[in-house]
C-alpha positions as a printed NumPy array, in Angstrom:
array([[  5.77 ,   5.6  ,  -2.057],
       [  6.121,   6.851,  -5.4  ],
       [  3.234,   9.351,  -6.377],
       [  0.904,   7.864,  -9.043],
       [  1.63 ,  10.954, -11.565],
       [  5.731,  10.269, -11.203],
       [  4.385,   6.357, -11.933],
       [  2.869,   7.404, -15.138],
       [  5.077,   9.662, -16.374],
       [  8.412,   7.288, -15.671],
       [  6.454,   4.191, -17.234],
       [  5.364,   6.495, -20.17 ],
       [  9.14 ,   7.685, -20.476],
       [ 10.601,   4.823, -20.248],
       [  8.369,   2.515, -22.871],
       [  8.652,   5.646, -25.362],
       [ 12.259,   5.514, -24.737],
       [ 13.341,   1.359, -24.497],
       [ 10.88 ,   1.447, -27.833],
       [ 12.658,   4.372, -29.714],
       [ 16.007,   3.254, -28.916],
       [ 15.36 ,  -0.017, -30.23 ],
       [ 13.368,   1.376, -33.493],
       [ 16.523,   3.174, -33.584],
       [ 18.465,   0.437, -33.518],
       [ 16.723,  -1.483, -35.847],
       [ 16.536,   1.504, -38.548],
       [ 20.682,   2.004, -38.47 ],
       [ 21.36 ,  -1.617, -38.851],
       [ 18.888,  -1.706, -42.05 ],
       [ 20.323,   1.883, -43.283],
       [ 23.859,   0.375, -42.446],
       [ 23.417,  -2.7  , -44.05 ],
       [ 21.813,  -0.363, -47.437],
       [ 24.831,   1.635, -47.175],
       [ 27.826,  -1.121, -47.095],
       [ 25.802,  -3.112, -49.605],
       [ 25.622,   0.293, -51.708],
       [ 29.384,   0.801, -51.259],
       [ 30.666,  -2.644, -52.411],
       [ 28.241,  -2.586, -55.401],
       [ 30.508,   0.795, -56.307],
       [ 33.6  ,  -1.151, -55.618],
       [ 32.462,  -3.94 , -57.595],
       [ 31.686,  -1.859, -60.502],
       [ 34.597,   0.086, -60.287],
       [ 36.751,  -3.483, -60.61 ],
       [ 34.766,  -4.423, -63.35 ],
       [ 35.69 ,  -0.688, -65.257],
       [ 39.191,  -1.432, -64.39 ],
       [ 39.5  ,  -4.883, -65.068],
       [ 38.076,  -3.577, -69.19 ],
       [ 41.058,  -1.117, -68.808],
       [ 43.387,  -4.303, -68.622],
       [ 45.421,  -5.167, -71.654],
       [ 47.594,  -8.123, -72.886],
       [ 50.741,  -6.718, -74.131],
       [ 54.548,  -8.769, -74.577],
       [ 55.691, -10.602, -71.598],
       [ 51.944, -10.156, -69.83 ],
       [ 49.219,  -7.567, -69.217],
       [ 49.318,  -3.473, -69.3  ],
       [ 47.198,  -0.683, -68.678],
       [ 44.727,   0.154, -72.332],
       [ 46.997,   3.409, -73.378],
       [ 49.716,   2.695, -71.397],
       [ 48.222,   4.833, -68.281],
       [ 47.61 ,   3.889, -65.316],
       [ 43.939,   4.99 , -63.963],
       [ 43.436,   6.564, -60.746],
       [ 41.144,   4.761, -58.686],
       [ 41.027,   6.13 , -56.041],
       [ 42.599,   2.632, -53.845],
       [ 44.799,   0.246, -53.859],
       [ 44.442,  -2.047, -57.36 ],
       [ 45.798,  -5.301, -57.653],
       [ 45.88 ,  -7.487, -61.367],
       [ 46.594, -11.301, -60.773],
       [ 45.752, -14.517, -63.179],
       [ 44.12 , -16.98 , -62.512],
       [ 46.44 , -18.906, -60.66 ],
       [ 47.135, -15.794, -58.419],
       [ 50.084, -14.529, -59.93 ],
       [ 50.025, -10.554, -59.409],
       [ 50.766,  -8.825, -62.815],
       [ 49.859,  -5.339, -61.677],
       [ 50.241,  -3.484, -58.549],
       [ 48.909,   0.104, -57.993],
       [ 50.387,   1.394, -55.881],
       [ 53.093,  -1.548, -55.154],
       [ 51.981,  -2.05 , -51.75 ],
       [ 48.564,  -3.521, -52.815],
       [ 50.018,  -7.064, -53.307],
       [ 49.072,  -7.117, -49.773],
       [ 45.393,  -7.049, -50.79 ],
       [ 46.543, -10.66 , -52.226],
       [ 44.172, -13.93 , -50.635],
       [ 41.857, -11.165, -48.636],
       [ 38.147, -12.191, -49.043],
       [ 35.546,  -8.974, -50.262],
       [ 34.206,  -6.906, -47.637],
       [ 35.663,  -5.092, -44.776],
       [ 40.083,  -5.138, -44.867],
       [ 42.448,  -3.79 , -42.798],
       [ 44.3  ,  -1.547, -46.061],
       [ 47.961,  -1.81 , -46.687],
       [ 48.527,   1.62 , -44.875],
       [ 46.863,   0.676, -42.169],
       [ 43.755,   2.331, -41.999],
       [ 40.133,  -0.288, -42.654],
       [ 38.235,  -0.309, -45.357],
       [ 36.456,  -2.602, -47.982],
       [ 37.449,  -4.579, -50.757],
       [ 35.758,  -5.436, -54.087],
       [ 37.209,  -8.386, -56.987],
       [ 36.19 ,  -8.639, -60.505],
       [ 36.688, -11.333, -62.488],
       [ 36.927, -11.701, -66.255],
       [ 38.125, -13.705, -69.361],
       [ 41.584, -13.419, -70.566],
       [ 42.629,  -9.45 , -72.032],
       [ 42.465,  -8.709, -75.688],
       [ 46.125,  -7.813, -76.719],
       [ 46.744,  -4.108, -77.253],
       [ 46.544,  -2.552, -80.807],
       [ 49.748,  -4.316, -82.676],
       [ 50.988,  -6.118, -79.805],
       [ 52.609,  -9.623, -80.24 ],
       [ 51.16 , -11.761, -76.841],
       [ 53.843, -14.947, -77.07 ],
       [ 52.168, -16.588, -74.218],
       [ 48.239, -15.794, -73.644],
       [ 47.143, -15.284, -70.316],
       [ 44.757, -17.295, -68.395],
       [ 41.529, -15.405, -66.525],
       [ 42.436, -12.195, -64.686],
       [ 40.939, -11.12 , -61.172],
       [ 41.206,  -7.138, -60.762],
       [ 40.886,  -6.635, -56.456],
       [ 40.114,  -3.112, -55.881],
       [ 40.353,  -1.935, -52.418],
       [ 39.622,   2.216, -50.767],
       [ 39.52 ,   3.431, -47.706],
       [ 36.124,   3.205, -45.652],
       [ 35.713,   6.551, -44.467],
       [ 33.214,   8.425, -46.515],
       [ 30.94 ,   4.897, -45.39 ],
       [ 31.693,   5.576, -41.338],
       [ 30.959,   9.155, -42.037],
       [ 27.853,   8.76 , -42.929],
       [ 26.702,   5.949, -40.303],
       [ 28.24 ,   8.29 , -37.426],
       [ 25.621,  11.073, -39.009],
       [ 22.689,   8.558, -39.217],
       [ 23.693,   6.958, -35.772],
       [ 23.817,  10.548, -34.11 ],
       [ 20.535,  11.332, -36.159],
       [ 18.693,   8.332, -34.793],
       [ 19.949,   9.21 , -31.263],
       [ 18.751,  12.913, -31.578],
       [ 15.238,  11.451, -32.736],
       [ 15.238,   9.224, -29.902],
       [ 16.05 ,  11.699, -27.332],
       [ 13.239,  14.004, -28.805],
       [ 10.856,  11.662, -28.764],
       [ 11.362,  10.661, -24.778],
       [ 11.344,  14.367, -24.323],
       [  8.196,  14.827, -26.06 ],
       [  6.981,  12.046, -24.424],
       [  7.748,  12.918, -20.532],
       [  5.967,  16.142, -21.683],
       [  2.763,  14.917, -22.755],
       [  2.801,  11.965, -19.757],
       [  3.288,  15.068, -17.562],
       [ -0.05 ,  16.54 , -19.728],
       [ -1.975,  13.363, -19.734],
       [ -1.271,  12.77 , -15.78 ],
       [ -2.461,  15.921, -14.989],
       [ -5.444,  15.529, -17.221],
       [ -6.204,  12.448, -15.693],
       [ -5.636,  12.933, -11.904],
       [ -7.761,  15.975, -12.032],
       [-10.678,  14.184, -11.392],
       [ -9.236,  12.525,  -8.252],
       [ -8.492,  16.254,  -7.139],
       [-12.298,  17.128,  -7.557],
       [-13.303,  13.903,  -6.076],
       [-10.613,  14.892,  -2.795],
       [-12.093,  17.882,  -2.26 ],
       [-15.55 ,  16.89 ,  -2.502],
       [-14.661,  14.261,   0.626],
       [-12.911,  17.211,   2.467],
       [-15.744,  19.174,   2.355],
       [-18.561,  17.178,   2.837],
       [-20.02 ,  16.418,   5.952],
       [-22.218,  13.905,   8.158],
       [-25.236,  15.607,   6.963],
       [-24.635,  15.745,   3.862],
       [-26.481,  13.014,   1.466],
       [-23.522,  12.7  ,  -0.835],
       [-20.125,  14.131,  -2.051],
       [-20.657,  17.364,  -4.132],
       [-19.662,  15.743,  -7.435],
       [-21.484,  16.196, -10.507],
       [-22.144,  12.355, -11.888],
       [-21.301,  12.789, -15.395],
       [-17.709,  14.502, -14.144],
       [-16.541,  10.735, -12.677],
       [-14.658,   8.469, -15.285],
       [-16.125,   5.224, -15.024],
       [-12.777,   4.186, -12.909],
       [-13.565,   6.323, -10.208],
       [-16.851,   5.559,  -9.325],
       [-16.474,   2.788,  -6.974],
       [-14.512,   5.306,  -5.201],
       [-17.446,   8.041,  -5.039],
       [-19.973,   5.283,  -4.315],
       [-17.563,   3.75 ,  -1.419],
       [-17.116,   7.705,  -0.326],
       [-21.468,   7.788,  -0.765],
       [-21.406,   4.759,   1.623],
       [-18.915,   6.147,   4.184],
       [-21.563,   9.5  ,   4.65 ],
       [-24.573,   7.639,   4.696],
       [-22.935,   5.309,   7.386],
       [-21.441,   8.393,   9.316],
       [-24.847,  10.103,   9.132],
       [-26.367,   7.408,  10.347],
       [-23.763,   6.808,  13.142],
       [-24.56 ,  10.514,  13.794],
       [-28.074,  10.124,  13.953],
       [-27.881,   7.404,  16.594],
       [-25.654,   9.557,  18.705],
       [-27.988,  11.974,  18.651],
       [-31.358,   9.91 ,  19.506],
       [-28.8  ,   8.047,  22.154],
       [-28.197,  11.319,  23.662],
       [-31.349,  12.888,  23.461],
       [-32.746,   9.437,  24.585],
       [-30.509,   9.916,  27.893],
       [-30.908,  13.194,  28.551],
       [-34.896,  12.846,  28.162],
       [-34.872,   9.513,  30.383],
       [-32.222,  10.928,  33.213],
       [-34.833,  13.773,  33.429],
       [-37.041,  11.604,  35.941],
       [-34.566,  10.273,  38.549],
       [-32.41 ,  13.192,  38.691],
       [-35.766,  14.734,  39.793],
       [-36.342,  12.347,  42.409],
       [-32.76 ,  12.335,  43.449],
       [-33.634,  15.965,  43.922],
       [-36.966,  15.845,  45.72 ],
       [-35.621,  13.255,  47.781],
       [-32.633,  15.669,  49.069],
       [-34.371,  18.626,  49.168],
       [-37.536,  16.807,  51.548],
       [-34.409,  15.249,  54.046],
       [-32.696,  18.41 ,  54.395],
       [-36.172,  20.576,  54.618],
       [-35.912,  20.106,  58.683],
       [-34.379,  17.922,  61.496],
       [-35.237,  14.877,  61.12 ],
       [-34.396,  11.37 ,  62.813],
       [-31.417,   9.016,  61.729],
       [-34.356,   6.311,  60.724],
       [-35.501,   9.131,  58.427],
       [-31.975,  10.135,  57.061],
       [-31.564,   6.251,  56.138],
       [-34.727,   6.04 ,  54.385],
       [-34.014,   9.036,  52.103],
       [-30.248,   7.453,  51.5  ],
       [-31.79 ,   4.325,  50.76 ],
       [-34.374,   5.678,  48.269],
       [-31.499,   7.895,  46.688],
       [-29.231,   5.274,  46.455],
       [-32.248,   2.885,  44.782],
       [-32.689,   6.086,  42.259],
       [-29.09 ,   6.024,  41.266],
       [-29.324,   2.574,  40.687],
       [-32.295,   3.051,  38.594],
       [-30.134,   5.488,  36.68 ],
       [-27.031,   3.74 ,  36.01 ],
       [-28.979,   0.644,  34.689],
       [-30.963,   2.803,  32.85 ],
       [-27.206,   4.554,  30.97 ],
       [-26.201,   1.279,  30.645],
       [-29.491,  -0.571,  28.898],
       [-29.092,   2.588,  26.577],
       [-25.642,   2.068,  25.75 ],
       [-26.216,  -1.212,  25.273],
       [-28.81 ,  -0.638,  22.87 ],
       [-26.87 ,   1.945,  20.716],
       [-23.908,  -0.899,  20.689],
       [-26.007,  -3.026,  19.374],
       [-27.33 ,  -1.064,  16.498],
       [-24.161,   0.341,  15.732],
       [-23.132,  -3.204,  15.639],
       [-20.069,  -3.004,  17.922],
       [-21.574,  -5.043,  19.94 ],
       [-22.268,  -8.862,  19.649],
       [-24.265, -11.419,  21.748],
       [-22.023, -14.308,  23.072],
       [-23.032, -17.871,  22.764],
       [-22.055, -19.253,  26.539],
       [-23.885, -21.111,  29.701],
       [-26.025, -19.238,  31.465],
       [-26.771, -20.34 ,  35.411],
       [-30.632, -18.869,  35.007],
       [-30.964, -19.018,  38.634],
       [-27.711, -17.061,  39.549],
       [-28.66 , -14.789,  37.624],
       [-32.232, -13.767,  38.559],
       [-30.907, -13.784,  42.31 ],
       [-28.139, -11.496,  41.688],
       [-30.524,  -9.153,  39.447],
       [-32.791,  -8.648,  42.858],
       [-30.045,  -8.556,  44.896],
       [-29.87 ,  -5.303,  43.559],
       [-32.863,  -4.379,  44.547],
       [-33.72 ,  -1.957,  47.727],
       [-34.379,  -3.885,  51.026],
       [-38.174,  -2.142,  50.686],
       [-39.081,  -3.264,  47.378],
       [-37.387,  -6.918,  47.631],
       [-39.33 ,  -7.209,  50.404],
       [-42.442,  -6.767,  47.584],
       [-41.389,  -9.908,  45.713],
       [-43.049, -13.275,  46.153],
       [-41.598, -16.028,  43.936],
       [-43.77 , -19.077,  42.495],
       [-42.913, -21.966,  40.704],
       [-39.544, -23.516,  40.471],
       [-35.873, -22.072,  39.742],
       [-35.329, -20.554,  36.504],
       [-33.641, -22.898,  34.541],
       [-29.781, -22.842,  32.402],
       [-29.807, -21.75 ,  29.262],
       [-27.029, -20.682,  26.292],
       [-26.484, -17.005,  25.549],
       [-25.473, -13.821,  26.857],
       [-25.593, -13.617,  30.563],
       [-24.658,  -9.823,  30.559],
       [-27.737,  -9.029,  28.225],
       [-29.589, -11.607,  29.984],
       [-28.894,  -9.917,  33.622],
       [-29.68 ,  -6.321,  32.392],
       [-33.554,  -7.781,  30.663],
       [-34.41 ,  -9.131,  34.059],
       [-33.111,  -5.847,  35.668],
       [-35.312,  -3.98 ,  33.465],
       [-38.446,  -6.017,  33.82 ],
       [-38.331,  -6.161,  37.767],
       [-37.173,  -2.719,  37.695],
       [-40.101,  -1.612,  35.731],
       [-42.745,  -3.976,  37.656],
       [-41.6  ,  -2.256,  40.98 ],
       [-41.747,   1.032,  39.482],
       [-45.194,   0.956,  37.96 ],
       [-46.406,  -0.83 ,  41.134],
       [-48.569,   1.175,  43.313],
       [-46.955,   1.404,  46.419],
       [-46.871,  -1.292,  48.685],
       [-48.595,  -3.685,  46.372],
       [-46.699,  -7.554,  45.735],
       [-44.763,  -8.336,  42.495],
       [-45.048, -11.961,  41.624],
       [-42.142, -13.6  ,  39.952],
       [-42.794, -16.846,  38.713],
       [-40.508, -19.198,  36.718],
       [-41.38 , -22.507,  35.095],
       [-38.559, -23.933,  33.175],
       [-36.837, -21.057,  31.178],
       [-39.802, -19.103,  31.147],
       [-39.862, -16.291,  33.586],
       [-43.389, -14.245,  34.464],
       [-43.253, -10.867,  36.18 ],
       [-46.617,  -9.497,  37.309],
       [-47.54 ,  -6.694,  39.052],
       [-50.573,  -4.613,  40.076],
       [-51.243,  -2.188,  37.688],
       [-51.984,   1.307,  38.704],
       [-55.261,   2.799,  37.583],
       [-55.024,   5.462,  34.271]])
């Protein structure tokens, strides 16, 4: 994916560009149309000087003083019913019926055409006119290539400005982008460097455009929820390691007294039995502390299902050693179905009658007694 600082600097490029070449545009058509409109005003007025230059003279019209002016074009004289009475040079009767403007010129090459139109000639200084002539139309017609010049120059002027401009342009994007993604930079580096512990990203408040600070407040969020994630890791562990403590002991003791001299095989089944009710202990003791941490963490969710009550209080003291099950006298009636979680339901009752048997003094009865889905565990407690 295109990098955001390429984005800016292309869109910034090309609006500066699509917008100059069309204020471009827009300034050679109005120069162009100043220009042509200059240029046939100048033919025009050049028409009208000739067409004062025209004379009536015996048999039709003449040049005042007998010379013909140089105009710099093609001229053509006709009357007003379009009969041509002067050519200069001869091939300009083919200017004849052409409208003004832009003409393809008897040699060939384009340009524009201008037509004046006046009143009858005064006859020349002691000329005899026998038959006056009606209104004369003087066409004047030069090449356009002073005019194509000079929109070539103003075209290639506009285009030079143009390119400029989307140079100038790319360069300051480039500046601007640079200026602008340096506070995502700082705000990078912050995140790279901080850490769990940390309360927040180093950044200095008053550094963060107004944009950005969702960003350092969602980065603020992330840390506080990793410290916290942290934190729970830590109390989980130390929370294990402190509560492990006990039956690893026992497990311990419990090895060390079978294997401190001979004993019987009723004696070696006894100590197996109470190490494998330890390691029980233990391993629903890990798992009521995972469970815990899941739940605070949130990963883990209580399911709305039926729960056979019965089925599972049994299979909670199933789990129990032969010696202390022996301990348990139920009362009442069967615990009864429910909704819920059975998993988190089977590891409460696992803790309580876990717990009542452990804080029991030896020997001594743990009542159980159910009524409904209400479940009381009782024991004998020890003295303090």
């Amino acid at each position: 994916m295109i990098s955001i600082r390429r984005r800016l600097v292309l869109g910034t490029v090309l609006a500066v560009s699509a917008s100059s070449a069309l204020a471009g545009v827009a300034a050679f058509i109005s120069v162009r149309a100043h220009l042509v409109a200059a240029a046939d005003a100048k033919l025009r007025t050049d028409a009208a000087g000739l067409l004062a230059l025209v004379r009536g003279c015996e048999g039709g019209v003449c040049w005042a003083g007998g010379r013909i002016p140089d105009a710099g074009g093609w001229v053509l004289v006709t009357d007003g019913s379009g009969r041509r009475l002067l050519t200069h040079p001869e091939s300009a009767g083919a200017l004849a019926g052409q409208p003004d403007g832009p003409v393809r010129l008897p040699d060939g090459g384009s340009g524009r055409m201008a037509c004046a139109v006046g009143p009858a000639p005064a006859p020349a200084h002691g000329a005899r006119v026998q038959c006056p002539v009606p209104a004369l139309m003087v066409t004047l017609a030069r090449p356009d290539t002073a005019l194509r010049s000079t929109l070539a120059t103003v075209a290639w002027a506009l285009a030079g400005a143009t390119a400029a401009a989307t140079a100038l342009a790319g360069l300051a994007a480039a500046a601007l982008a640079r200026a602008v993604l340096r506070p995502v930079a700082g705000i990078a580096g912050a995140i790279a460097g901080a850490s769990p512990g940390d309360a927040c990203i180093a950044v200095r408040p008053e550094s963060v455009p107004r944009e950005l600070r969702p960003v350092v407040e969602r980065a603020d969020a992330f840390l506080a929820n990793a410290r916290a994630q942290v934190e729970r890791e830590r109390r989980t562990a130390a929370d294990i390691a402190h509560e492990l403590r006990t039956p690893l002991a026992g497990l311990i003791a419990t090895a060390d007294l079978a294997l401190a001299r001979e004993r019987s095989a009723a004696d070696y089944r006894a100590a197996i039995e109470r190490g494998r009710a330890i390691a029980g202990d233990t391993a629903r003791l890990v798992e009521r502390l995972l469970m815990l941490t899941r739940l605070e963490a949130g990963s883990e969710t209580a399911r709305r299902e039926p729960i056979a009550g019965e089925a599972v209080l049994a299979a909670c003291l199933a789990d129990l050693a032969p010696v202390d099950a022996a301990r348990l006298q139920r009362a009442g009636g069967p615990l009864a179905d429910g909704v819920g979680d059975g998993d988190h339901l089977a590891t409460v009752l696992r803790n309580l009658v876990g717990n009542a048997v452990a804080h029991a003094p030896p020997g001594s009865a743990i009542e159980l007694h159910a009524e409904g889905s209400r479940l009381a565990i009782s024991n004998q407690a020890p003295r303090l």
